[in-house]
XYZ file of N, CA and C in Angstrom:
822
model
N 24.667 -37.092 -44.540
C 23.189 -37.322 -43.916
C 22.455 -36.084 -43.431
N 21.187 -35.983 -44.297
C 20.416 -34.612 -43.696
C 20.095 -35.567 -41.958
N 20.249 -33.584 -40.920
C 20.272 -33.429 -39.750
C 19.900 -34.721 -39.244
N 18.058 -34.943 -39.460
C 17.419 -35.942 -38.251
C 18.256 -36.876 -38.329
N 18.510 -37.790 -39.555
C 19.116 -38.968 -39.642
C 20.442 -39.036 -39.091
N 21.156 -37.982 -38.832
C 22.449 -38.036 -38.192
C 22.193 -37.915 -36.622
N 21.132 -37.506 -36.390
C 20.807 -37.197 -35.002
C 20.443 -38.528 -34.491
N 19.391 -39.148 -35.010
C 19.036 -40.890 -34.666
C 20.205 -41.948 -35.009
N 21.413 -41.417 -36.161
C 22.327 -42.457 -35.875
C 23.565 -42.113 -34.492
N 23.458 -41.141 -33.830
C 24.033 -40.923 -32.606
C 23.714 -41.551 -31.525
N 21.918 -41.359 -31.612
C 21.478 -42.099 -30.734
C 21.036 -43.493 -30.552
N 21.693 -44.155 -32.171
C 21.391 -45.409 -31.820
C 22.899 -45.975 -31.235
N 23.901 -45.042 -31.788
C 25.277 -45.334 -31.284
C 25.552 -45.051 -29.582
N 24.820 -44.233 -29.060
C 25.348 -44.163 -27.877
C 24.668 -45.185 -27.084
N 23.144 -45.543 -27.689
C 22.306 -46.562 -26.684
C 22.893 -47.993 -27.108
N 23.770 -48.364 -28.056
C 24.597 -49.598 -28.036
C 25.865 -49.599 -27.227
N 26.451 -48.062 -26.774
C 27.737 -48.282 -25.949
C 26.783 -48.413 -24.829
N 25.973 -48.002 -24.238
C 25.517 -47.711 -23.094
C 25.107 -48.924 -22.261
N 24.561 -49.918 -23.774
C 24.064 -51.328 -23.485
C 25.429 -52.266 -22.963
N 26.503 -51.773 -23.822
C 27.809 -52.767 -23.336
C 28.352 -52.525 -22.228
N 28.076 -50.891 -21.669
C 28.958 -50.984 -20.255
C 27.702 -51.848 -19.611
N 26.629 -51.592 -19.602
C 25.664 -52.327 -18.843
C 26.094 -54.140 -18.979
N 26.414 -54.373 -19.626
C 26.681 -55.916 -19.867
C 28.012 -56.369 -19.384
N 28.945 -55.264 -19.315
C 30.248 -55.764 -18.679
C 29.990 -55.628 -16.948
N 28.907 -54.941 -16.261
C 28.737 -54.554 -15.351
C 28.430 -55.809 -14.445
N 27.385 -56.819 -15.631
C 26.965 -58.021 -14.679
C 28.145 -59.511 -14.607
N 28.285 -59.968 -13.892
C 29.336 -61.474 -13.765
C 29.010 -61.722 -15.011
N 30.182 -62.964 -15.290
C 30.231 -63.697 -16.797
C 29.178 -64.991 -16.357
N 29.055 -65.296 -15.333
C 28.098 -66.414 -15.058
C 26.605 -66.001 -14.801
N 26.221 -64.949 -14.604
C 24.739 -64.348 -14.411
C 23.785 -64.979 -15.748
N 24.406 -66.478 -15.962
C 23.047 -66.558 -16.846
C 21.754 -66.771 -16.308
N 20.317 -67.231 -16.700
C 19.601 -67.657 -16.303
C 19.575 -69.191 -16.417
N 18.968 -70.078 -15.731
C 18.762 -71.518 -16.106
C 19.718 -72.447 -15.484
N 20.653 -72.224 -14.691
C 20.879 -72.896 -13.570
C 20.715 -72.968 -12.592
N 20.736 -74.282 -11.578
C 19.976 -74.551 -10.328
C 20.924 -75.348 -9.858
N 21.125 -74.779 -8.714
C 21.785 -75.455 -7.367
C 21.293 -77.021 -7.444
N 21.952 -77.710 -6.763
C 21.422 -79.183 -6.162
C 21.378 -78.494 -4.937
N 21.113 -79.840 -3.909
C 20.578 -79.269 -2.822
C 21.242 -80.373 -1.950
N 22.024 -80.058 -1.004
C 22.537 -81.041 0.114
C 22.308 -81.453 1.087
N 21.543 -82.662 1.482
C 21.226 -82.922 2.680
C 22.350 -83.793 3.365
N 22.440 -83.291 5.013
C 23.628 -84.206 5.357
C 24.715 -83.464 6.439
N 25.652 -84.227 6.701
C 26.623 -83.516 7.473
C 27.619 -82.338 6.814
N 27.995 -80.934 7.275
C 28.992 -80.640 6.857
C 29.836 -79.898 8.159
N 30.998 -78.798 7.712
C 32.037 -78.233 8.688
C 32.108 -77.260 7.943
N 32.441 -75.894 8.793
C 33.439 -74.902 8.586
C 34.097 -74.337 9.544
N 35.604 -74.286 8.511
C 36.759 -73.638 9.128
C 37.110 -72.357 8.923
N 37.790 -71.347 9.933
C 38.193 -70.015 9.457
C 39.018 -70.706 8.248
N 40.092 -71.133 8.072
C 40.708 -71.276 6.807
C 40.239 -72.454 6.347
N 40.280 -72.749 4.608
C 39.745 -73.230 4.100
C 40.831 -74.287 3.801
N 40.704 -75.429 4.180
C 41.561 -76.680 4.581
C 42.505 -76.891 2.841
N 43.655 -77.515 3.014
C 44.049 -77.919 2.046
C 43.564 -79.099 1.517
N 43.547 -79.634 -0.045
C 42.851 -80.158 -0.274
C 42.847 -81.569 -0.053
N 44.533 -82.142 0.352
C 44.928 -83.282 0.544
C 44.159 -83.670 2.103
N 43.962 -82.435 3.208
C 42.978 -82.754 4.309
C 41.579 -83.158 3.702
N 41.093 -82.317 2.922
C 39.539 -83.117 2.427
C 39.412 -84.278 1.589
N 40.883 -84.794 1.112
C 40.540 -86.023 0.841
C 40.888 -87.071 1.789
N 41.815 -86.707 2.603
C 41.693 -87.801 3.778
C 40.650 -87.737 4.740
N 39.928 -86.609 4.978
C 38.430 -86.593 5.645
C 37.511 -87.390 4.811
N 37.032 -87.153 3.587
C 36.361 -87.280 2.203
C 35.960 -89.086 2.561
N 37.252 -89.568 2.700
C 37.331 -91.071 3.107
C 37.446 -91.693 4.430
N 37.255 -90.764 5.264
C 37.240 -90.636 6.942
C 35.953 -90.703 7.713
N 35.351 -90.018 6.978
C 33.955 -89.178 7.480
C 32.769 -89.087 7.048
N 31.615 -89.049 7.713
C 30.240 -88.776 6.527
C 30.297 -87.373 6.439
N 31.236 -86.253 6.638
C 31.011 -85.107 6.044
C 31.294 -84.962 4.760
N 30.078 -84.319 4.261
C 29.853 -84.218 2.823
C 29.993 -82.631 2.054
N 29.779 -81.429 3.329
C 29.681 -80.524 2.734
C 30.800 -79.186 3.595
N 31.607 -78.281 2.529
C 32.587 -77.573 3.802
C 32.240 -76.053 3.525
N 31.983 -75.112 4.228
C 31.777 -73.917 4.534
C 32.833 -73.134 4.343
N 32.997 -72.171 3.578
C 34.680 -71.441 2.708
C 34.405 -70.034 3.460
N 35.204 -69.397 3.854
C 34.788 -67.803 4.028
C 35.748 -67.011 2.963
N 34.700 -67.041 1.641
C 35.778 -66.486 0.834
C 35.628 -65.386 0.274
N 35.109 -64.505 1.113
C 35.409 -63.038 1.166
C 34.629 -61.873 1.875
N 34.905 -60.659 2.313
C 34.331 -60.152 3.303
C 35.423 -59.571 3.736
N 35.121 -58.163 3.866
C 36.287 -57.325 4.915
C 36.166 -57.735 6.632
N 34.798 -58.366 7.049
C 34.848 -58.680 8.564
C 35.131 -60.225 8.615
N 35.825 -61.026 7.829
C 36.374 -62.332 7.904
C 37.859 -62.333 9.512
N 37.359 -63.107 9.677
C 38.765 -63.632 10.811
C 39.962 -63.967 10.355
N 39.809 -64.860 9.344
C 40.737 -65.029 8.218
C 40.868 -64.660 7.145
N 40.998 -63.216 6.870
C 41.379 -62.933 5.375
C 42.144 -63.428 4.595
N 43.260 -64.012 4.513
C 44.412 -64.393 3.862
C 43.681 -65.754 3.940
N 43.283 -66.688 3.161
C 42.788 -67.703 3.082
C 44.474 -68.655 1.691
N 45.092 -69.419 2.583
C 46.166 -69.777 1.808
C 45.627 -70.947 0.184
N 44.612 -71.264 0.661
C 44.671 -72.410 -0.154
C 43.534 -71.903 -1.362
N 42.646 -70.953 -0.767
C 41.132 -70.792 -1.469
C 41.424 -70.250 -2.593
N 40.727 -71.032 -4.260
C 41.281 -70.146 -5.345
C 40.060 -71.233 -6.181
N 40.048 -70.989 -7.828
C 38.874 -71.611 -8.160
C 40.155 -72.960 -8.342
N 41.207 -73.407 -8.389
C 41.652 -74.868 -8.528
C 41.274 -75.249 -7.536
N 41.133 -74.296 -6.066
C 40.997 -75.688 -4.883
C 39.277 -75.678 -5.064
N 38.409 -74.957 -5.618
C 37.112 -75.155 -5.207
C 36.632 -76.440 -6.422
N 37.289 -76.364 -7.380
C 37.161 -77.808 -8.461
C 37.950 -78.802 -8.005
N 39.243 -78.396 -7.039
C 39.701 -80.007 -6.894
C 38.081 -80.080 -5.497
N 37.699 -79.321 -5.083
C 36.936 -79.816 -3.719
C 35.592 -80.746 -4.443
N 35.241 -80.415 -5.445
C 34.152 -80.583 -6.055
C 34.548 -81.857 -6.827
N 35.901 -82.315 -7.203
C 36.093 -83.632 -7.715
C 36.303 -84.492 -6.823
N 36.440 -84.490 -6.140
C 36.590 -84.681 -4.532
C 35.388 -85.535 -3.859
N 33.935 -84.728 -4.611
C 32.649 -85.112 -4.084
C 32.432 -84.021 -2.894
N 33.340 -82.919 -2.675
C 32.621 -82.312 -1.400
C 31.631 -81.297 -2.010
N 30.499 -80.615 -1.397
C 30.292 -79.552 -1.546
C 30.358 -78.647 -1.087
N 30.216 -77.395 -1.503
C 30.643 -76.120 -0.863
C 29.345 -75.100 -0.546
N 29.715 -74.698 0.601
C 28.918 -73.309 1.430
C 29.922 -72.059 1.245
N 29.621 -71.173 0.292
C 30.098 -70.154 0.212
C 29.939 -69.164 1.398
N 30.596 -68.303 1.896
C 30.525 -67.435 3.523
C 31.185 -66.078 3.066
N 30.122 -64.859 3.106
C 30.751 -63.718 3.283
C 30.437 -63.309 4.186
N 31.574 -62.821 4.928
C 31.439 -62.202 6.104
C 31.629 -60.365 5.775
N 30.743 -59.905 5.755
C 30.810 -58.299 5.401
C 30.971 -57.356 6.889
N 30.377 -55.995 6.595
C 30.517 -55.125 7.738
C 29.107 -55.725 8.907
N 29.341 -55.578 10.011
C 28.488 -55.968 11.240
C 27.580 -55.287 11.841
N 26.993 -55.480 12.332
C 25.914 -54.761 12.974
C 26.569 -53.622 13.810
N 26.268 -52.325 14.369
C 26.689 -51.606 14.776
C 26.602 -52.209 16.708
N 25.445 -52.711 16.978
C 25.204 -53.227 18.533
C 25.911 -54.945 18.652
N 26.960 -55.328 17.465
C 27.619 -56.746 17.238
C 27.952 -56.783 18.793
N 27.964 -58.246 19.573
C 27.968 -58.549 21.049
C 29.210 -58.485 20.919
N 30.532 -59.000 20.087
C 31.702 -59.736 19.715
C 32.627 -58.795 19.810
N 32.923 -58.000 20.557
C 34.396 -56.999 20.970
C 35.063 -57.250 19.117
N 35.240 -58.734 18.911
C 36.358 -59.024 18.203
C 35.607 -58.440 16.521
N 34.174 -58.145 16.406
C 33.575 -57.962 15.454
C 33.291 -56.375 15.258
N 33.774 -55.660 16.339
C 33.690 -54.484 16.156
C 33.736 -53.380 15.228
N 35.097 -53.619 14.641
C 36.175 -52.879 13.564
C 35.403 -52.912 12.252
N 34.293 -53.584 12.268
C 34.077 -53.207 10.576
C 32.391 -53.003 10.863
N 31.599 -51.847 11.318
C 30.339 -51.331 11.455
C 29.661 -51.288 10.466
N 28.544 -51.729 9.955
C 27.700 -51.244 9.307
C 27.831 -49.540 9.452
N 27.260 -48.979 8.811
C 27.511 -46.979 8.824
C 26.632 -46.512 8.695
N 26.243 -45.079 8.241
C 24.900 -44.144 8.586
C 24.261 -44.608 6.974
N 24.603 -45.172 5.923
C 23.542 -45.084 4.940
C 24.159 -47.187 4.764
N 23.156 -47.867 5.986
C 23.133 -49.168 5.455
C 22.522 -49.968 4.382
N 21.408 -49.291 3.898
C 20.731 -49.635 2.533
C 22.015 -49.752 1.021
N 22.811 -48.416 1.148
C 23.394 -48.249 0.108
C 24.616 -49.499 0.266
N 25.159 -49.062 1.679
C 26.515 -50.098 2.232
C 26.222 -51.751 1.749
N 24.463 -51.926 1.801
C 24.279 -53.432 1.650
C 24.738 -53.280 0.330
N 24.021 -52.502 -0.603
C 24.246 -52.923 -2.205
C 25.667 -52.961 -2.451
N 26.770 -52.422 -1.995
C 27.817 -52.349 -2.641
C 28.486 -53.495 -1.829
N 28.126 -53.982 -1.029
C 28.742 -54.839 -0.127
C 28.087 -56.621 -1.065
N 26.838 -56.208 -1.286
C 26.375 -57.360 -2.027
C 26.437 -57.253 -3.492
N 27.019 -56.348 -4.195
C 27.834 -56.597 -5.585
C 29.195 -57.104 -5.259
N 30.034 -56.659 -4.384
C 31.595 -57.102 -4.041
C 31.255 -59.300 -3.714
N 30.151 -59.300 -3.171
C 29.772 -60.929 -2.733
C 29.813 -61.604 -3.911
N 29.066 -60.857 -4.786
C 29.025 -61.414 -6.432
C 30.161 -61.162 -7.601
N 30.598 -60.481 -7.250
C 31.723 -60.065 -8.275
C 33.133 -60.975 -7.333
N 33.233 -61.218 -6.153
C 33.825 -62.024 -5.841
C 33.778 -63.923 -5.846
N 32.530 -64.188 -5.695
C 31.928 -65.498 -6.546
C 32.288 -65.735 -7.667
N 31.815 -64.919 -8.879
C 32.394 -65.163 -9.829
C 33.712 -65.097 -10.359
N 34.332 -64.453 -9.501
C 35.859 -64.699 -9.516
C 36.609 -65.904 -9.516
N 36.023 -66.582 -8.423
C 36.636 -67.547 -7.831
C 35.640 -68.962 -8.829
N 34.910 -68.502 -9.575
C 34.207 -69.674 -10.140
C 33.170 -69.687 -9.536
N 32.492 -69.129 -8.926
C 31.257 -69.844 -8.231
C 29.793 -69.102 -9.016
N 29.030 -70.409 -9.753
C 28.414 -69.746 -10.716
C 27.304 -68.567 -10.006
N 26.137 -67.945 -11.104
C 25.333 -67.543 -10.702
C 24.083 -68.694 -10.565
N 23.121 -68.510 -9.717
C 22.255 -69.979 -9.595
C 22.863 -70.443 -7.711
N 24.286 -70.372 -7.370
C 24.924 -70.368 -6.180
C 23.756 -69.886 -4.926
N 24.087 -70.525 -3.796
C 23.619 -69.474 -2.574
C 25.138 -68.811 -2.417
N 25.216 -67.654 -1.652
C 26.134 -66.954 -1.350
C 25.305 -66.114 0.469
N 26.149 -66.753 1.748
C 25.752 -67.061 2.805
C 26.266 -65.795 3.614
N 25.531 -64.613 3.839
C 25.906 -63.587 4.850
C 26.134 -63.886 6.096
N 27.442 -63.795 6.715
C 27.305 -64.355 8.140
C 27.435 -62.719 8.678
N 26.293 -62.514 9.949
C 26.167 -61.488 10.852
C 26.192 -61.926 12.140
N 27.164 -61.643 13.080
C 27.605 -62.414 14.099
C 26.456 -61.825 15.081
N 26.198 -62.208 16.099
C 24.754 -62.011 17.226
C 24.613 -60.743 17.399
N 23.593 -59.965 17.368
C 23.672 -58.779 17.578
C 22.450 -58.615 18.575
N 22.561 -57.268 19.088
C 21.063 -56.669 20.030
C 20.267 -56.352 19.266
N 19.220 -57.354 18.949
C 18.031 -56.599 17.352
C 17.344 -56.023 18.272
N 16.712 -55.678 19.201
C 15.809 -55.395 20.350
C 16.402 -53.666 20.505
N 17.023 -53.121 20.224
C 17.913 -51.853 19.914
C 17.230 -51.458 18.513
N 16.195 -50.734 18.765
C 15.416 -50.173 17.483
C 16.258 -49.765 16.790
N 17.137 -48.420 16.998
C 17.850 -48.230 16.210
C 18.660 -49.322 15.093
N 19.500 -49.755 16.178
C 20.652 -50.668 15.645
C 20.145 -51.394 15.013
N 18.891 -52.436 15.289
C 17.869 -53.218 14.595
C 17.420 -53.046 13.189
N 17.433 -51.386 12.999
C 16.724 -51.216 11.562
C 17.763 -51.195 10.942
N 18.962 -50.695 11.374
C 20.203 -50.420 10.651
C 20.376 -51.857 10.028
N 20.659 -52.746 11.078
C 21.233 -53.928 10.477
C 20.344 -54.741 9.587
N 18.998 -54.695 9.976
C 17.787 -55.101 8.966
C 18.140 -54.240 7.825
N 18.050 -53.233 7.359
C 17.827 -52.415 6.132
C 19.353 -52.879 5.300
N 20.646 -53.335 5.909
C 21.725 -53.894 5.317
C 21.512 -54.902 4.728
N 20.791 -55.965 5.690
C 20.802 -57.204 4.636
C 19.765 -57.532 4.066
N 18.641 -56.598 4.361
C 17.652 -56.743 2.934
C 18.192 -56.137 1.837
N 19.467 -55.328 1.551
C 19.710 -54.560 0.842
C 20.652 -55.542 -0.018
N 22.097 -56.155 0.747
C 22.131 -56.797 0.297
C 21.778 -58.163 -0.264
N 20.866 -58.749 0.399
C 20.188 -59.792 -0.085
C 19.457 -59.681 -1.184
N 18.413 -58.378 -1.270
C 18.285 -58.347 -2.714
C 19.095 -58.115 -4.158
N 20.096 -57.317 -3.249
C 21.380 -57.408 -4.567
C 21.880 -58.575 -4.986
N 22.426 -59.870 -4.098
C 22.405 -60.798 -4.385
C 21.591 -61.470 -5.280
N 20.236 -61.315 -5.099
C 19.078 -62.093 -5.704
C 19.018 -61.278 -7.076
N 19.315 -60.332 -7.363
C 19.044 -59.845 -8.427
C 19.976 -59.959 -9.582
N 21.563 -60.338 -8.579
C 22.354 -60.785 -10.079
C 22.490 -62.241 -9.938
N 21.377 -62.920 -9.951
C 21.224 -64.492 -9.880
C 21.709 -65.392 -9.136
N 21.979 -64.914 -7.781
C 22.378 -65.601 -6.631
C 21.245 -65.940 -5.807
N 21.695 -66.768 -4.927
C 20.553 -67.179 -3.616
C 20.885 -66.517 -2.583
N 20.602 -65.070 -1.851
C 20.904 -64.849 -0.738
C 20.603 -65.633 0.593
N 21.618 -65.935 0.994
C 21.392 -66.836 2.361
C 22.148 -65.512 3.673
N 21.848 -66.505 4.890
C 22.218 -65.139 6.120
C 22.221 -66.517 6.981
N 23.694 -66.538 7.525
C 24.019 -66.840 9.021
C 23.919 -66.166 10.040
N 23.631 -66.158 11.521
C 24.193 -65.649 12.330
C 22.878 -66.453 13.555
N 23.453 -65.713 14.828
C 22.360 -66.891 16.092
C 21.404 -66.787 16.151
N 20.832 -67.997 16.470
C 19.330 -68.473 16.201
C 18.551 -67.791 17.202
N 19.114 -67.034 18.550
C 18.495 -66.343 18.905
C 18.662 -64.768 18.875
N 19.409 -63.691 18.020
C 19.665 -62.990 17.314
C 19.460 -62.895 16.089
N 20.078 -62.976 14.804
C 20.008 -62.581 13.598
C 18.632 -63.106 13.501
N 18.722 -64.767 13.591
C 17.757 -65.345 13.123
C 16.624 -64.960 13.276
N 16.277 -65.242 14.828
C 14.783 -64.678 15.018
C 14.550 -63.289 14.706
N 15.180 -62.424 14.556
C 15.169 -61.181 13.927
C 14.567 -61.157 12.510
N 15.272 -62.001 11.848
C 14.672 -62.213 10.230
C 13.461 -63.092 10.082
N 12.954 -63.861 11.307
C 12.168 -64.505 11.163
C 10.899 -63.414 11.684
N 11.136 -62.819 12.759
C 10.141 -61.308 13.168
C 9.372 -60.756 11.581
N 10.808 -60.372 11.094
C 10.496 -59.548 9.789
C 9.746 -60.397 8.975
N 9.834 -61.801 8.143
C 9.196 -62.549 7.705
C 7.438 -62.350 7.972
N 7.438 -62.841 9.262
C 6.033 -62.327 9.879
C 5.355 -60.779 9.462
N 6.420 -59.646 9.108
C 5.513 -58.612 9.160
C 5.558 -58.555 7.862
N 5.896 -59.180 7.018
C 5.870 -58.958 5.236
C 6.544 -58.608 4.595
N 7.595 -58.171 5.225
C 8.969 -57.552 4.693
C 9.801 -58.049 3.644
N 9.980 -57.460 2.569
C 10.626 -58.004 1.108
C 12.075 -57.898 1.319
N 12.855 -58.619 0.300
C 14.163 -58.810 0.082
C 15.234 -59.599 1.183
N 14.276 -60.306 1.739
C 14.825 -61.589 2.853
C 15.380 -62.104 2.648
N 16.920 -62.836 3.274
C 17.263 -63.926 2.735
C 16.468 -64.884 2.282
N 16.891 -66.053 1.605
C 16.081 -67.399 0.956
C 16.470 -68.324 1.733
N 17.553 -68.618 2.524
C 18.297 -69.932 3.115
C 18.278 -69.419 4.581
N 18.788 -70.074 5.517
C 18.838 -69.419 6.856
C 19.794 -70.664 7.581
N 20.639 -70.188 8.535
C 21.701 -70.775 8.601
C 22.020 -70.313 10.279
N 21.605 -71.034 10.936
C 21.464 -71.010 12.207
C 22.354 -71.478 13.425
N 22.881 -70.812 14.086
C 24.277 -71.112 15.577
C 23.241 -71.551 16.542
N 22.706 -72.783 17.270
C 22.605 -73.124 18.383
C 22.716 -74.166 18.715
N 24.164 -73.798 19.721
C 25.192 -75.210 20.201
C 24.499 -76.004 21.430
N 25.368 -77.143 20.999
C 24.671 -77.980 22.277
C 23.477 -78.345 22.729
N 22.182 -78.574 21.446
C 21.372 -79.596 21.063
C 21.419 -80.807 19.791
N 20.557 -81.221 20.068
C 20.662 -82.324 18.965
C 20.294 -81.531 17.497
N 21.352 -81.896 16.703
C 21.156 -81.602 14.892
C 20.260 -81.511 14.690
N 19.650 -80.616 14.105
C 18.110 -80.793 13.844
C 17.690 -79.406 12.465
N 17.563 -79.481 11.162
C 17.329 -78.783 10.596
C 15.624 -78.116 11.003
N 14.781 -78.745 11.380
C 13.431 -78.735 11.313
C 12.818 -78.176 12.673
N 13.753 -78.287 14.060
C 13.371 -78.115 15.055
C 13.703 -77.079 15.744
N 14.309 -75.921 14.916
C 14.298 -74.777 15.583
C 12.862 -73.989 16.038
N 13.209 -73.099 17.613
C 12.353 -73.435 17.725
C 11.591 -71.870 17.489
N 12.768 -70.838 16.886
C 12.474 -69.526 16.845
C 11.787 -69.442 15.030
N 11.759 -70.316 14.884
C 11.211 -70.193 13.071
C 9.860 -71.473 13.572
N 8.924 -70.286 12.451
C 7.683 -71.060 12.104
C 7.844 -72.793 11.397
N 7.345 -73.410 11.452
C 7.940 -75.052 10.813
C 7.525 -74.445 9.790
N 6.966 -73.959 8.945
C 6.897 -74.062 7.267
C 7.719 -72.921 6.684
N 8.576 -72.389 8.033
C 9.132 -70.860 7.622
C 10.583 -71.416 6.547
N 10.930 -70.925 5.734
C 12.176 -71.394 5.035
C 12.327 -72.732 5.054
N 11.597 -73.418 4.205
C 10.941 -74.656 3.727
C 10.703 -74.376 2.213
N 10.997 -75.916 1.733
C 11.639 -77.281 1.690
C 13.189 -76.551 1.553
N 14.253 -77.267 2.040
C 15.317 -77.333 1.372
C 16.053 -76.139 1.624
N 16.126 -75.209 3.051
C 16.716 -73.821 2.911
C 16.749 -73.344 4.430
N 17.502 -74.653 5.400
C 17.808 -74.061 6.412
C 19.307 -75.198 6.867
N 20.297 -74.476 7.453
C 20.648 -75.167 7.945
C 21.250 -74.833 9.671
N 21.466 -75.710 10.123
C 21.852 -75.790 11.730
C 23.309 -75.901 12.180
N 23.828 -75.133 12.425
C 25.148 -74.839 13.169
C 24.869 -75.814 14.544
N 25.434 -76.818 14.466
C 24.655 -77.623 16.016
C 25.940 -77.599 17.148
N 27.499 -77.291 16.653
C 28.675 -76.667 17.723
C 29.847 -76.398 17.157
N 30.484 -76.048 17.851
C 31.261 -74.989 17.470
C 33.151 -74.865 18.138
N 33.968 -75.194 17.439
C 34.977 -74.765 17.908
C 35.802 -75.876 18.419
N 35.288 -77.093 17.647
C 35.426 -78.595 18.342
C 36.660 -78.706 17.062
N 37.718 -79.774 17.833
C 38.963 -80.465 17.229
C 38.523 -81.781 16.485
N 38.878 -81.985 15.228
C 38.543 -83.678 14.786
C 40.172 -84.322 14.170
N 40.311 -85.067 14.352
C 41.403 -85.440 13.613
C 40.941 -86.796 12.687
N 41.242 -86.809 11.671
C 40.706 -88.100 10.740
C 41.644 -88.692 9.241
N 42.150 -89.648 9.364
C 43.084 -89.803 8.182
C 44.322 -88.928 8.577
N 44.713 -88.612 9.986
C 45.898 -88.138 10.222
C 45.809 -86.855 9.711
N 44.998 -86.070 9.252
C 44.666 -84.564 9.777
C 44.074 -83.571 10.390
N 44.173 -83.237 10.972
C 43.347 -82.434 12.156
C 42.804 -81.089 11.856
N 41.742 -80.890 12.503
C 41.137 -79.402 11.850
C 40.467 -79.012 13.469
N 40.104 -77.600 13.402
C 39.061 -77.079 14.478
C 38.352 -76.310 13.541
N 37.026 -76.799 13.691
C 35.746 -76.511 13.029
C 34.343 -76.287 13.769
N 33.410 -75.971 12.835
C 32.120 -75.895 13.333
C 31.572 -76.941 12.996
N 30.443 -77.390 13.416
C 29.765 -78.911 12.546
C 28.449 -78.215 12.327
N 27.958 -78.703 11.269
C 26.646 -78.244 10.755
C 25.688 -79.207 9.874
N 24.452 -79.517 10.311
C 23.417 -80.556 9.747
C 22.936 -79.176 8.617
N 22.346 -80.020 7.591
C 22.361 -79.039 6.127
C 21.465 -79.662 5.582
N 20.204 -79.253 5.028
C 19.388 -79.294 4.237
C 19.213 -78.453 3.599
N 20.083 -77.834 2.593
C 20.286 -76.635 1.736
C 20.497 -76.355 0.160
N 20.701 -75.141 -0.410
C 21.494 -75.480 -1.939
C 22.973 -75.157 -1.335
N 23.537 -75.678 -2.617
C 25.140 -76.016 -2.501
C 26.019 -74.695 -3.522
N 26.793 -74.711 -3.964
C 27.377 -74.095 -4.989
C 27.621 -74.474 -6.108
N 27.455 -74.237 -6.928
C 27.461 -74.644 -8.571
C 29.576 -74.100 -8.960
N 30.227 -75.283 -9.234
C 31.420 -74.824 -9.420
C 31.935 -74.657 -10.865
N 32.275 -73.740 -11.576
C 32.611 -73.792 -13.106
C 33.822 -74.235 -13.255
């Protein structure tokens, strides 16, 4: 083979190999075109994903139709999920339940809860947000949560008014959200209404990019409403982009099955389970 043709052949082979490596780095479900369904109604989340027998009993006895599951992240209060698996997710789907996947990663350096201070965002929040965003995507894909699904980042209440800490936290959230979006998932965000969600609203008003596309705000002891949150502009995160956690740490028993839960009013996208 003449030398120029030989060099071209090497380059073609190298480009093909690089393309194969890049393709392997993308989750197998990250194909465009699939759109999530929107659920409007009541839901709950609990630290441990409950057994399917409990979901079956509750589905027959309550108006709850969605369940939040803490599927991944180093900051989870319940990292060892006894029941959560692809089989559990398909079982929940087949019982008629919608799923809200929650990722609890690194927490703000000025997080208020002492129990959440063991996994702080570090000195390179943008890089860390990208790394944990990839972990959120890969973990979802491993469980059969398809691209097009929302993934909700849990960021517990923090002092967003602290300029340095607030900036670090916002950089992490934006990087995580942008990474999740680039891989075909919908970035969501859970926090208290008066800290993280207010912070996101201020960032939205400032015109920043890579913000979460769905907000899940915690404000307890008020009527359940996705539309009446006072820190959010009326048109912000609309339509079908809000969840209101209106009560927490309550115990309910239905069909002989007891759970400690947080209660939610939902008007938002839910997971696509393959």
